[in-house]
């Protein structure tokens, strides 16, 4: 699966451009289909580094890389996928959905 299309690359704001935004938008969602890890990207450096919300054992804002996502496998060997039906969503809504 192509984790990052050119269309999504152009939608993602550059790194640090939303750091003063109270409720930034996640533009793309990546997930492991056989584990409970999800990455929501809010910014991208145009090359490899994202910033966004990571939900796994804990929930935190942080950096993650495309190259890392491309190599990860879940416990049953499934690779990270991009949620093809994901629509841009404010982080506050994603945090609420995860808590429910």
PDB file of C-alpha atoms in Angstrom:
ATOM      1  CA  UNK A   1       0.000   0.000   0.000  1.00  0.00           C
ATOM      2  CA  UNK A   2       1.174   3.504  -0.815  1.00  0.00           C
ATOM      3  CA  UNK A   3       1.085   5.136   2.613  1.00  0.00           C
ATOM      4  CA  UNK A   4       1.491   8.680   1.332  1.00  0.00           C
ATOM      5  CA  UNK A   5       0.067   9.890  -1.962  1.00  0.00           C
ATOM      6  CA  UNK A   6       1.127  13.113  -3.645  1.00  0.00           C
ATOM      7  CA  UNK A   7      -2.337  14.527  -2.929  1.00  0.00           C
ATOM      8  CA  UNK A   8      -1.957  13.946   0.812  1.00  0.00           C
ATOM      9  CA  UNK A   9       1.618  15.289   0.764  1.00  0.00           C
ATOM     10  CA  UNK A  10       0.324  18.570  -0.635  1.00  0.00           C
ATOM     11  CA  UNK A  11      -2.520  18.796   1.906  1.00  0.00           C
ATOM     12  CA  UNK A  12      -0.320  18.339   4.964  1.00  0.00           C
ATOM     13  CA  UNK A  13       0.933  21.601   6.460  1.00  0.00           C
ATOM     14  CA  UNK A  14       4.713  21.964   6.894  1.00  0.00           C
ATOM     15  CA  UNK A  15       6.315  21.054  10.217  1.00  0.00           C
ATOM     16  CA  UNK A  16       5.809  23.664  12.967  1.00  0.00           C
ATOM     17  CA  UNK A  17       3.179  25.574  10.983  1.00  0.00           C
ATOM     18  CA  UNK A  18       0.285  24.592  13.269  1.00  0.00           C
ATOM     19  CA  UNK A  19       2.092  24.639  16.613  1.00  0.00           C
ATOM     20  CA  UNK A  20       0.073  27.669  17.753  1.00  0.00           C
ATOM     21  CA  UNK A  21      -3.221  26.265  16.493  1.00  0.00           C
ATOM     22  CA  UNK A  22      -5.390  25.263  19.485  1.00  0.00           C
ATOM     23  CA  UNK A  23      -6.990  22.293  17.710  1.00  0.00           C
ATOM     24  CA  UNK A  24      -5.003  21.242  14.624  1.00  0.00           C
ATOM     25  CA  UNK A  25      -6.451  18.976  11.958  1.00  0.00           C
ATOM     26  CA  UNK A  26      -5.245  15.453  11.294  1.00  0.00           C
ATOM     27  CA  UNK A  27      -5.015  14.978   7.532  1.00  0.00           C
ATOM     28  CA  UNK A  28      -4.163  11.289   7.348  1.00  0.00           C
ATOM     29  CA  UNK A  29      -4.569   8.223   9.554  1.00  0.00           C
ATOM     30  CA  UNK A  30      -2.187   5.260   9.642  1.00  0.00           C
ATOM     31  CA  UNK A  31      -2.887   2.128  11.679  1.00  0.00           C
ATOM     32  CA  UNK A  32      -1.780  -1.427  12.362  1.00  0.00           C
ATOM     33  CA  UNK A  33      -4.635  -3.779  11.449  1.00  0.00           C
ATOM     34  CA  UNK A  34      -3.462  -6.444  13.906  1.00  0.00           C
ATOM     35  CA  UNK A  35      -2.487  -4.210  16.832  1.00  0.00           C
ATOM     36  CA  UNK A  36      -3.903  -1.177  18.571  1.00  0.00           C
ATOM     37  CA  UNK A  37      -1.586   1.515  17.203  1.00  0.00           C
ATOM     38  CA  UNK A  38      -2.770   4.556  15.262  1.00  0.00           C
ATOM     39  CA  UNK A  39      -0.875   7.573  13.942  1.00  0.00           C
ATOM     40  CA  UNK A  40      -2.668  10.775  12.891  1.00  0.00           C
ATOM     41  CA  UNK A  41      -0.504  13.195  10.915  1.00  0.00           C
ATOM     42  CA  UNK A  42      -1.074  16.934  11.315  1.00  0.00           C
ATOM     43  CA  UNK A  43       2.191  18.177   9.752  1.00  0.00           C
ATOM     44  CA  UNK A  44       4.856  16.844   7.374  1.00  0.00           C
ATOM     45  CA  UNK A  45       8.358  17.977   6.467  1.00  0.00           C
ATOM     46  CA  UNK A  46       7.865  17.002   2.821  1.00  0.00           C
ATOM     47  CA  UNK A  47      10.406  14.188   3.047  1.00  0.00           C
ATOM     48  CA  UNK A  48       9.984  11.691   5.891  1.00  0.00           C
ATOM     49  CA  UNK A  49       8.979  13.273   9.217  1.00  0.00           C
ATOM     50  CA  UNK A  50       5.435  13.730  10.467  1.00  0.00           C
ATOM     51  CA  UNK A  51       4.107  15.386  13.589  1.00  0.00           C
ATOM     52  CA  UNK A  52       0.792  14.345  15.042  1.00  0.00           C
ATOM     53  CA  UNK A  53      -1.171  12.275  17.501  1.00  0.00           C
ATOM     54  CA  UNK A  54      -0.014   8.748  18.289  1.00  0.00           C
ATOM     55  CA  UNK A  55      -2.363   6.340  20.047  1.00  0.00           C
ATOM     56  CA  UNK A  56      -0.966   3.065  21.298  1.00  0.00           C
ATOM     57  CA  UNK A  57      -0.214   2.019  24.838  1.00  0.00           C
ATOM     58  CA  UNK A  58      -0.503   5.732  25.623  1.00  0.00           C
ATOM     59  CA  UNK A  59      -1.648   8.773  23.705  1.00  0.00           C
ATOM     60  CA  UNK A  60       0.797  11.547  22.879  1.00  0.00           C
ATOM     61  CA  UNK A  61       1.723  14.205  20.384  1.00  0.00           C
ATOM     62  CA  UNK A  62       5.043  13.560  18.731  1.00  0.00           C
ATOM     63  CA  UNK A  63       7.156  12.944  15.671  1.00  0.00           C
ATOM     64  CA  UNK A  64       7.124   9.776  13.581  1.00  0.00           C
ATOM     65  CA  UNK A  65       8.590   8.904  10.219  1.00  0.00           C
ATOM     66  CA  UNK A  66       7.221   7.541   6.982  1.00  0.00           C
ATOM     67  CA  UNK A  67      10.221   5.220   6.649  1.00  0.00           C
ATOM     68  CA  UNK A  68       9.485   3.806  10.102  1.00  0.00           C
ATOM     69  CA  UNK A  69       5.805   3.241   9.289  1.00  0.00           C
ATOM     70  CA  UNK A  70       6.784   1.457   6.068  1.00  0.00           C
ATOM     71  CA  UNK A  71       8.869  -1.100   7.985  1.00  0.00           C
ATOM     72  CA  UNK A  72       6.609  -1.782  10.981  1.00  0.00           C
ATOM     73  CA  UNK A  73       4.716  -5.042  11.302  1.00  0.00           C
ATOM     74  CA  UNK A  74       2.104  -6.050  13.842  1.00  0.00           C
ATOM     75  CA  UNK A  75       2.189  -9.307  15.821  1.00  0.00           C
ATOM     76  CA  UNK A  76       0.655 -11.281  12.926  1.00  0.00           C
ATOM     77  CA  UNK A  77       2.993  -9.765  10.338  1.00  0.00           C
ATOM     78  CA  UNK A  78       0.548  -7.225   8.927  1.00  0.00           C
ATOM     79  CA  UNK A  79       2.044  -3.920   7.817  1.00  0.00           C
ATOM     80  CA  UNK A  80       0.864  -0.417   8.638  1.00  0.00           C
ATOM     81  CA  UNK A  81      -1.968   0.774   6.404  1.00  0.00           C
ATOM     82  CA  UNK A  82      -3.512   4.118   5.550  1.00  0.00           C
ATOM     83  CA  UNK A  83      -7.205   4.485   6.368  1.00  0.00           C
ATOM     84  CA  UNK A  84      -8.661   5.103   2.910  1.00  0.00           C
ATOM     85  CA  UNK A  85     -11.969   6.385   4.304  1.00  0.00           C
ATOM     86  CA  UNK A  86     -10.430   8.856   6.796  1.00  0.00           C
ATOM     87  CA  UNK A  87     -11.546  12.476   6.430  1.00  0.00           C
ATOM     88  CA  UNK A  88      -9.556  15.404   7.868  1.00  0.00           C
ATOM     89  CA  UNK A  89     -10.583  15.692  11.511  1.00  0.00           C
ATOM     90  CA  UNK A  90      -9.675  18.015  14.409  1.00  0.00           C
ATOM     91  CA  UNK A  91      -7.508  16.281  17.014  1.00  0.00           C
ATOM     92  CA  UNK A  92     -10.052  17.040  19.740  1.00  0.00           C
ATOM     93  CA  UNK A  93     -12.577  14.807  17.942  1.00  0.00           C
ATOM     94  CA  UNK A  94     -10.053  11.988  17.617  1.00  0.00           C
ATOM     95  CA  UNK A  95      -9.160  12.147  21.280  1.00  0.00           C
ATOM     96  CA  UNK A  96     -12.857  12.038  22.188  1.00  0.00           C
ATOM     97  CA  UNK A  97     -13.455   9.063  19.892  1.00  0.00           C
ATOM     98  CA  UNK A  98     -10.548   7.107  21.412  1.00  0.00           C
ATOM     99  CA  UNK A  99     -11.824   7.707  24.960  1.00  0.00           C
ATOM    100  CA  UNK A 100     -15.312   6.423  24.115  1.00  0.00           C
TER     101      UNK A 100
END
